[in-house]
Amino acid sequence: MPVNALFRDDFYLSTCEAVVTAVHEDGGIELDQTCFYATSGGQPGDTGFLERADGSKIELGQTKHGADKSIIIHVPTEGQASPDIGEKLTLHVDWPRRYKLMRMHTACHLLSVVCPWPITGAAVGEEESRVDFDMSETIDKDEVTAKLMALVEENHPVFLTWITDEELAANPDIVKSKNVRPPLGLGRVSLVCIGENSAVDSQPCGGTHVSKTQEVGEIHIAKIEKKGKENRRFRIRFGKPGASA
């Protein structure tokens, strides 16, 4: 049965109960539902632990998808105990790490507003994220930082709406990524919207995000790197400009 991915409807859910539905030979654990985000779309999967009825913990070092997006596998760190199929567990996401990733992922969306070129690649990190654009223009990183912080400080709402796979197929221009397509096959696709009535931005994305742009906090463009004649890599970091090289 497909897992009930609770994080898709509540990015702030950091704990829940679940029942073990499968245990793989390599130790990977499947559950009937989960609040753990699985690696996808440039955002790393969650870490944390599974709590057993006796209070003991199964530490998790990775969360990933299985053969398709309907399967989520919780991967224990080395030496952890293995739960029984049918066992009820309490899940605990490493919230400080997840919240940093939510802030960073939202910052990447804001960057795509400030820099409206096709996206050729992206990676979300706890301290630094990168977004690659199909562009040849020269642009000042301090100017980009100022525009990013203006969007942050305006405190726009960030929310989800849902469209069907068919609606996405009929409106391909809403996808900003040039190389990666949103996951299809689940029947619906989430649109991450920023601003009242999506006035700032709206794009398909399965990642996790904060609910207001002010939650992103202080960010800046640390570097803009030339990665080819028509490719520029923007590196986003937390803190004020000059705080990092």
PDB file of N, CA and C in Angstrom, residues 62-134:
ATOM      1  N   GLN A  62      18.828   8.460   7.163  1.00  0.00           N
ATOM      2  CA  GLN A  62      18.393   8.834   5.816  1.00  0.00           C
ATOM      3  C   GLN A  62      16.936   8.442   5.626  1.00  0.00           C
ATOM      4  N   THR A  63      16.232   9.218   4.819  1.00  0.00           N
ATOM      5  CA  THR A  63      14.891   8.853   4.369  1.00  0.00           C
ATOM      6  C   THR A  63      14.879   8.989   2.851  1.00  0.00           C
ATOM      7  N   LYS A  64      14.438   7.951   2.162  1.00  0.00           N
ATOM      8  CA  LYS A  64      14.505   7.950   0.701  1.00  0.00           C
ATOM      9  C   LYS A  64      13.258   7.280   0.122  1.00  0.00           C
ATOM     10  N   HIS A  65      13.084   7.459  -1.174  1.00  0.00           N
ATOM     11  CA  HIS A  65      12.000   6.782  -1.875  1.00  0.00           C
ATOM     12  C   HIS A  65      12.437   5.376  -2.291  1.00  0.00           C
ATOM     13  N   GLY A  66      11.437   4.531  -2.474  1.00  0.00           N
ATOM     14  CA  GLY A  66      11.686   3.199  -2.984  1.00  0.00           C
ATOM     15  C   GLY A  66      11.620   3.190  -4.498  1.00  0.00           C
ATOM     16  N   ALA A  67      10.970   2.193  -5.047  1.00  0.00           N
ATOM     17  CA  ALA A  67      10.895   2.057  -6.507  1.00  0.00           C
ATOM     18  C   ALA A  67      10.140   3.212  -7.157  1.00  0.00           C
ATOM     19  N   ASP A  68       9.242   3.847  -6.404  1.00  0.00           N
ATOM     20  CA  ASP A  68       8.542   5.021  -6.910  1.00  0.00           C
ATOM     21  C   ASP A  68       8.202   5.928  -5.730  1.00  0.00           C
ATOM     22  N   LYS A  69       7.547   7.054  -6.022  1.00  0.00           N
ATOM     23  CA  LYS A  69       7.293   8.073  -5.004  1.00  0.00           C
ATOM     24  C   LYS A  69       6.263   7.632  -3.964  1.00  0.00           C
ATOM     25  N   SER A  70       5.556   6.542  -4.227  1.00  0.00           N
ATOM     26  CA  SER A  70       4.559   6.070  -3.261  1.00  0.00           C
ATOM     27  C   SER A  70       5.188   5.258  -2.134  1.00  0.00           C
ATOM     28  N   ILE A  71       6.476   4.972  -2.246  1.00  0.00           N
ATOM     29  CA  ILE A  71       7.194   4.187  -1.240  1.00  0.00           C
ATOM     30  C   ILE A  71       8.237   5.074  -0.559  1.00  0.00           C
ATOM     31  N   ILE A  72       8.220   5.110   0.758  1.00  0.00           N
ATOM     32  CA  ILE A  72       9.207   5.866   1.532  1.00  0.00           C
ATOM     33  C   ILE A  72       9.905   4.908   2.487  1.00  0.00           C
ATOM     34  N   ILE A  73      11.231   4.907   2.434  1.00  0.00           N
ATOM     35  CA  ILE A  73      12.036   3.991   3.239  1.00  0.00           C
ATOM     36  C   ILE A  73      12.839   4.782   4.257  1.00  0.00           C
ATOM     37  N   HIS A  74      12.706   4.398   5.510  1.00  0.00           N
ATOM     38  CA  HIS A  74      13.427   5.018   6.623  1.00  0.00           C
ATOM     39  C   HIS A  74      14.656   4.153   6.903  1.00  0.00           C
ATOM     40  N   VAL A  75      15.836   4.724   6.727  1.00  0.00           N
ATOM     41  CA  VAL A  75      17.073   3.953   6.784  1.00  0.00           C
ATOM     42  C   VAL A  75      17.784   4.183   8.117  1.00  0.00           C
ATOM     43  N   PRO A  76      17.876   3.153   8.967  1.00  0.00           N
ATOM     44  CA  PRO A  76      18.565   3.317  10.255  1.00  0.00           C
ATOM     45  C   PRO A  76      20.073   3.477  10.076  1.00  0.00           C
ATOM     46  N   THR A  77      20.696   4.127  11.055  1.00  0.00           N
ATOM     47  CA  THR A  77      22.149   4.168  11.078  1.00  0.00           C
ATOM     48  C   THR A  77      22.673   2.780  11.460  1.00  0.00           C
ATOM     49  N   GLU A  78      23.950   2.555  11.260  1.00  0.00           N
ATOM     50  CA  GLU A  78      24.539   1.236  11.481  1.00  0.00           C
ATOM     51  C   GLU A  78      24.380   0.793  12.939  1.00  0.00           C
ATOM     52  N   GLY A  79      24.047  -0.482  13.116  1.00  0.00           N
ATOM     53  CA  GLY A  79      23.974  -1.062  14.448  1.00  0.00           C
ATOM     54  C   GLY A  79      22.651  -0.890  15.172  1.00  0.00           C
ATOM     55  N   GLN A  80      21.640  -0.346  14.487  1.00  0.00           N
ATOM     56  CA  GLN A  80      20.353  -0.127  15.138  1.00  0.00           C
ATOM     57  C   GLN A  80      19.523  -1.410  15.167  1.00  0.00           C
ATOM     58  N   ALA A  81      18.646  -1.508  16.153  1.00  0.00           N
ATOM     59  CA  ALA A  81      17.738  -2.647  16.247  1.00  0.00           C
ATOM     60  C   ALA A  81      16.724  -2.588  15.102  1.00  0.00           C
ATOM     61  N   SER A  82      16.162  -3.738  14.784  1.00  0.00           N
ATOM     62  CA  SER A  82      15.175  -3.817  13.718  1.00  0.00           C
ATOM     63  C   SER A  82      13.788  -4.022  14.322  1.00  0.00           C
ATOM     64  N   PRO A  83      12.794  -3.238  13.942  1.00  0.00           N
ATOM     65  CA  PRO A  83      11.446  -3.407  14.497  1.00  0.00           C
ATOM     66  C   PRO A  83      10.740  -4.600  13.851  1.00  0.00           C
ATOM     67  N   ASP A  84       9.635  -4.988  14.437  1.00  0.00           N
ATOM     68  CA  ASP A  84       8.818  -6.079  13.903  1.00  0.00           C
ATOM     69  C   ASP A  84       7.722  -5.521  13.007  1.00  0.00           C
ATOM     70  N   ILE A  85       7.350  -6.287  11.999  1.00  0.00           N
ATOM     71  CA  ILE A  85       6.220  -5.889  11.161  1.00  0.00           C
ATOM     72  C   ILE A  85       4.962  -5.860  12.030  1.00  0.00           C
ATOM     73  N   GLY A  86       4.201  -4.800  11.929  1.00  0.00           N
ATOM     74  CA  GLY A  86       3.016  -4.619  12.746  1.00  0.00           C
ATOM     75  C   GLY A  86       3.267  -3.835  14.020  1.00  0.00           C
ATOM     76  N   GLU A  87       4.539  -3.565  14.317  1.00  0.00           N
ATOM     77  CA  GLU A  87       4.881  -2.821  15.532  1.00  0.00           C
ATOM     78  C   GLU A  87       4.510  -1.350  15.369  1.00  0.00           C
ATOM     79  N   LYS A  88       3.968  -0.774  16.436  1.00  0.00           N
ATOM     80  CA  LYS A  88       3.632   0.654  16.418  1.00  0.00           C
ATOM     81  C   LYS A  88       4.820   1.451  16.946  1.00  0.00           C
ATOM     82  N   LEU A  89       5.182   2.491  16.219  1.00  0.00           N
ATOM     83  CA  LEU A  89       6.315   3.341  16.575  1.00  0.00           C
ATOM     84  C   LEU A  89       5.862   4.796  16.624  1.00  0.00           C
ATOM     85  N   THR A  90       6.623   5.606  17.357  1.00  0.00           N
ATOM     86  CA  THR A  90       6.419   7.053  17.334  1.00  0.00           C
ATOM     87  C   THR A  90       7.596   7.686  16.602  1.00  0.00           C
ATOM     88  N   LEU A  91       7.304   8.482  15.588  1.00  0.00           N
ATOM     89  CA  LEU A  91       8.342   9.070  14.739  1.00  0.00           C
ATOM     90  C   LEU A  91       8.711  10.455  15.244  1.00  0.00           C
ATOM     91  N   HIS A  92       9.998  10.749  15.246  1.00  0.00           N
ATOM     92  CA  HIS A  92      10.478  12.062  15.677  1.00  0.00           C
ATOM     93  C   HIS A  92      11.458  12.606  14.633  1.00  0.00           C
ATOM     94  N   VAL A  93      11.061  13.622  13.899  1.00  0.00           N
ATOM     95  CA  VAL A  93      11.936  14.271  12.921  1.00  0.00           C
ATOM     96  C   VAL A  93      12.947  15.156  13.651  1.00  0.00           C
ATOM     97  N   ASP A  94      14.191  15.183  13.170  1.00  0.00           N
ATOM     98  CA  ASP A  94      15.181  16.149  13.662  1.00  0.00           C
ATOM     99  C   ASP A  94      14.702  17.526  13.211  1.00  0.00           C
ATOM    100  N   TRP A  95      13.921  18.198  14.091  1.00  0.00           N
ATOM    101  CA  TRP A  95      13.240  19.423  13.688  1.00  0.00           C
ATOM    102  C   TRP A  95      14.180  20.583  13.373  1.00  0.00           C
ATOM    103  N   PRO A  96      15.210  20.866  14.177  1.00  0.00           N
ATOM    104  CA  PRO A  96      16.087  21.991  13.832  1.00  0.00           C
ATOM    105  C   PRO A  96      16.678  21.857  12.425  1.00  0.00           C
ATOM    106  N   ARG A  97      17.067  20.628  12.056  1.00  0.00           N
ATOM    107  CA  ARG A  97      17.615  20.408  10.702  1.00  0.00           C
ATOM    108  C   ARG A  97      16.528  20.618   9.654  1.00  0.00           C
ATOM    109  N   ARG A  98      15.347  20.014   9.857  1.00  0.00           N
ATOM    110  CA  ARG A  98      14.257  20.142   8.884  1.00  0.00           C
ATOM    111  C   ARG A  98      13.876  21.606   8.701  1.00  0.00           C
ATOM    112  N   TYR A  99      13.806  22.359   9.811  1.00  0.00           N
ATOM    113  CA  TYR A  99      13.365  23.750   9.705  1.00  0.00           C
ATOM    114  C   TYR A  99      14.364  24.578   8.905  1.00  0.00           C
ATOM    115  N   LYS A 100      15.664  24.304   9.068  1.00  0.00           N
ATOM    116  CA  LYS A 100      16.665  24.986   8.239  1.00  0.00           C
ATOM    117  C   LYS A 100      16.433  24.680   6.762  1.00  0.00           C
ATOM    118  N   LEU A 101      16.149  23.419   6.450  1.00  0.00           N
ATOM    119  CA  LEU A 101      15.915  23.029   5.060  1.00  0.00           C
ATOM    120  C   LEU A 101      14.645  23.673   4.517  1.00  0.00           C
ATOM    121  N   MET A 102      13.619  23.811   5.342  1.00  0.00           N
ATOM    122  CA  MET A 102      12.396  24.490   4.923  1.00  0.00           C
ATOM    123  C   MET A 102      12.671  25.951   4.595  1.00  0.00           C
ATOM    124  N   ARG A 103      13.448  26.612   5.454  1.00  0.00           N
ATOM    125  CA  ARG A 103      13.796  28.012   5.219  1.00  0.00           C
ATOM    126  C   ARG A 103      14.611  28.157   3.935  1.00  0.00           C
ATOM    127  N   MET A 104      15.588  27.264   3.768  1.00  0.00           N
ATOM    128  CA  MET A 104      16.434  27.319   2.577  1.00  0.00           C
ATOM    129  C   MET A 104      15.643  27.039   1.300  1.00  0.00           C
ATOM    130  N   HIS A 105      14.752  26.044   1.363  1.00  0.00           N
ATOM    131  CA  HIS A 105      13.996  25.703   0.156  1.00  0.00           C
ATOM    132  C   HIS A 105      13.092  26.863  -0.247  1.00  0.00           C
ATOM    133  N   THR A 106      12.507  27.517   0.741  1.00  0.00           N
ATOM    134  CA  THR A 106      11.686  28.687   0.438  1.00  0.00           C
ATOM    135  C   THR A 106      12.537  29.799  -0.168  1.00  0.00           C
ATOM    136  N   ALA A 107      13.758  29.963   0.348  1.00  0.00           N
ATOM    137  CA  ALA A 107      14.677  30.969  -0.207  1.00  0.00           C
ATOM    138  C   ALA A 107      14.982  30.683  -1.674  1.00  0.00           C
ATOM    139  N   CYS A 108      15.099  29.415  -2.022  1.00  0.00           N
ATOM    140  CA  CYS A 108      15.353  29.055  -3.426  1.00  0.00           C
ATOM    141  C   CYS A 108      14.189  29.471  -4.311  1.00  0.00           C
ATOM    142  N   HIS A 109      12.968  29.332  -3.817  1.00  0.00           N
ATOM    143  CA  HIS A 109      11.797  29.785  -4.579  1.00  0.00           C
ATOM    144  C   HIS A 109      11.834  31.300  -4.768  1.00  0.00           C
ATOM    145  N   LEU A 110      12.210  32.011  -3.711  1.00  0.00           N
ATOM    146  CA  LEU A 110      12.301  33.467  -3.830  1.00  0.00           C
ATOM    147  C   LEU A 110      13.357  33.874  -4.840  1.00  0.00           C
ATOM    148  N   LEU A 111      14.462  33.139  -4.860  1.00  0.00           N
ATOM    149  CA  LEU A 111      15.518  33.436  -5.832  1.00  0.00           C
ATOM    150  C   LEU A 111      15.015  33.255  -7.255  1.00  0.00           C
ATOM    151  N   SER A 112      14.160  32.259  -7.474  1.00  0.00           N
ATOM    152  CA  SER A 112      13.614  32.047  -8.823  1.00  0.00           C
ATOM    153  C   SER A 112      12.665  33.156  -9.233  1.00  0.00           C
ATOM    154  N   VAL A 113      12.156  33.906  -8.259  1.00  0.00           N
ATOM    155  CA  VAL A 113      11.328  35.086  -8.560  1.00  0.00           C
ATOM    156  C   VAL A 113      12.222  36.248  -8.966  1.00  0.00           C
ATOM    157  N   VAL A 114      13.290  36.449  -8.186  1.00  0.00           N
ATOM    158  CA  VAL A 114      14.227  37.544  -8.473  1.00  0.00           C
ATOM    159  C   VAL A 114      14.974  37.297  -9.781  1.00  0.00           C
ATOM    160  N   CYS A 115      15.284  36.046 -10.059  1.00  0.00           N
ATOM    161  CA  CYS A 115      16.023  35.667 -11.272  1.00  0.00           C
ATOM    162  C   CYS A 115      15.115  34.789 -12.135  1.00  0.00           C
ATOM    163  N   PRO A 116      14.350  35.363 -13.020  1.00  0.00           N
ATOM    164  CA  PRO A 116      13.321  34.619 -13.754  1.00  0.00           C
ATOM    165  C   PRO A 116      13.827  33.865 -14.984  1.00  0.00           C
ATOM    166  N   TRP A 117      14.925  33.163 -14.834  1.00  0.00           N
ATOM    167  CA  TRP A 117      15.450  32.338 -15.923  1.00  0.00           C
ATOM    168  C   TRP A 117      15.159  30.869 -15.651  1.00  0.00           C
ATOM    169  N   PRO A 118      15.174  30.020 -16.677  1.00  0.00           N
ATOM    170  CA  PRO A 118      14.944  28.589 -16.447  1.00  0.00           C
ATOM    171  C   PRO A 118      15.983  28.007 -15.489  1.00  0.00           C
ATOM    172  N   ILE A 119      15.535  27.150 -14.597  1.00  0.00           N
ATOM    173  CA  ILE A 119      16.410  26.515 -13.610  1.00  0.00           C
ATOM    174  C   ILE A 119      16.971  25.222 -14.201  1.00  0.00           C
ATOM    175  N   THR A 120      18.287  25.077 -14.140  1.00  0.00           N
ATOM    176  CA  THR A 120      18.936  23.879 -14.684  1.00  0.00           C
ATOM    177  C   THR A 120      19.420  22.922 -13.604  1.00  0.00           C
ATOM    178  N   GLY A 121      19.352  23.338 -12.352  1.00  0.00           N
ATOM    179  CA  GLY A 121      19.765  22.459 -11.261  1.00  0.00           C
ATOM    180  C   GLY A 121      19.613  23.166  -9.933  1.00  0.00           C
ATOM    181  N   ALA A 122      19.482  22.384  -8.861  1.00  0.00           N
ATOM    182  CA  ALA A 122      19.352  22.977  -7.533  1.00  0.00           C
ATOM    183  C   ALA A 122      19.685  21.936  -6.478  1.00  0.00           C
ATOM    184  N   ALA A 123      20.180  22.401  -5.343  1.00  0.00           N
ATOM    185  CA  ALA A 123      20.446  21.540  -4.196  1.00  0.00           C
ATOM    186  C   ALA A 123      20.224  22.354  -2.937  1.00  0.00           C
ATOM    187  N   VAL A 124      19.375  21.842  -2.057  1.00  0.00           N
ATOM    188  CA  VAL A 124      19.053  22.522  -0.808  1.00  0.00           C
ATOM    189  C   VAL A 124      19.926  21.953   0.303  1.00  0.00           C
ATOM    190  N   GLY A 125      20.574  22.834   1.076  1.00  0.00           N
ATOM    191  CA  GLY A 125      21.424  22.394   2.173  1.00  0.00           C
ATOM    192  C   GLY A 125      21.083  23.115   3.458  1.00  0.00           C
ATOM    193  N   GLU A 126      21.634  22.638   4.562  1.00  0.00           N
ATOM    194  CA  GLU A 126      21.355  23.237   5.867  1.00  0.00           C
ATOM    195  C   GLU A 126      21.991  24.617   6.021  1.00  0.00           C
ATOM    196  N   GLU A 127      23.163  24.812   5.447  1.00  0.00           N
ATOM    197  CA  GLU A 127      23.876  26.079   5.588  1.00  0.00           C
ATOM    198  C   GLU A 127      24.014  26.827   4.266  1.00  0.00           C
ATOM    199  N   GLU A 128      23.994  26.092   3.167  1.00  0.00           N
ATOM    200  CA  GLU A 128      24.131  26.698   1.847  1.00  0.00           C
ATOM    201  C   GLU A 128      23.286  25.927   0.847  1.00  0.00           C
ATOM    202  N   SER A 129      22.654  26.644  -0.051  1.00  0.00           N
ATOM    203  CA  SER A 129      21.918  26.036  -1.157  1.00  0.00           C
ATOM    204  C   SER A 129      22.450  26.615  -2.452  1.00  0.00           C
ATOM    205  N   ARG A 130      22.211  25.909  -3.532  1.00  0.00           N
ATOM    206  CA  ARG A 130      22.615  26.423  -4.838  1.00  0.00           C
ATOM    207  C   ARG A 130      21.460  26.273  -5.819  1.00  0.00           C
ATOM    208  N   VAL A 131      21.364  27.249  -6.712  1.00  0.00           N
ATOM    209  CA  VAL A 131      20.409  27.192  -7.813  1.00  0.00           C
ATOM    210  C   VAL A 131      21.151  27.584  -9.075  1.00  0.00           C
ATOM    211  N   ASP A 132      21.051  26.761 -10.112  1.00  0.00           N
ATOM    212  CA  ASP A 132      21.686  27.022 -11.401  1.00  0.00           C
ATOM    213  C   ASP A 132      20.641  27.527 -12.385  1.00  0.00           C
ATOM    214  N   PHE A 133      20.994  28.581 -13.106  1.00  0.00           N
ATOM    215  CA  PHE A 133      20.074  29.170 -14.078  1.00  0.00           C
ATOM    216  C   PHE A 133      20.667  29.118 -15.482  1.00  0.00           C
ATOM    217  N   ASP A 134      19.791  28.934 -16.444  1.00  0.00           N
ATOM    218  CA  ASP A 134      20.167  29.004 -17.859  1.00  0.00           C
ATOM    219  C   ASP A 134      20.175  30.481 -18.251  1.00  0.00           C
TER     220      ASP A 134
END
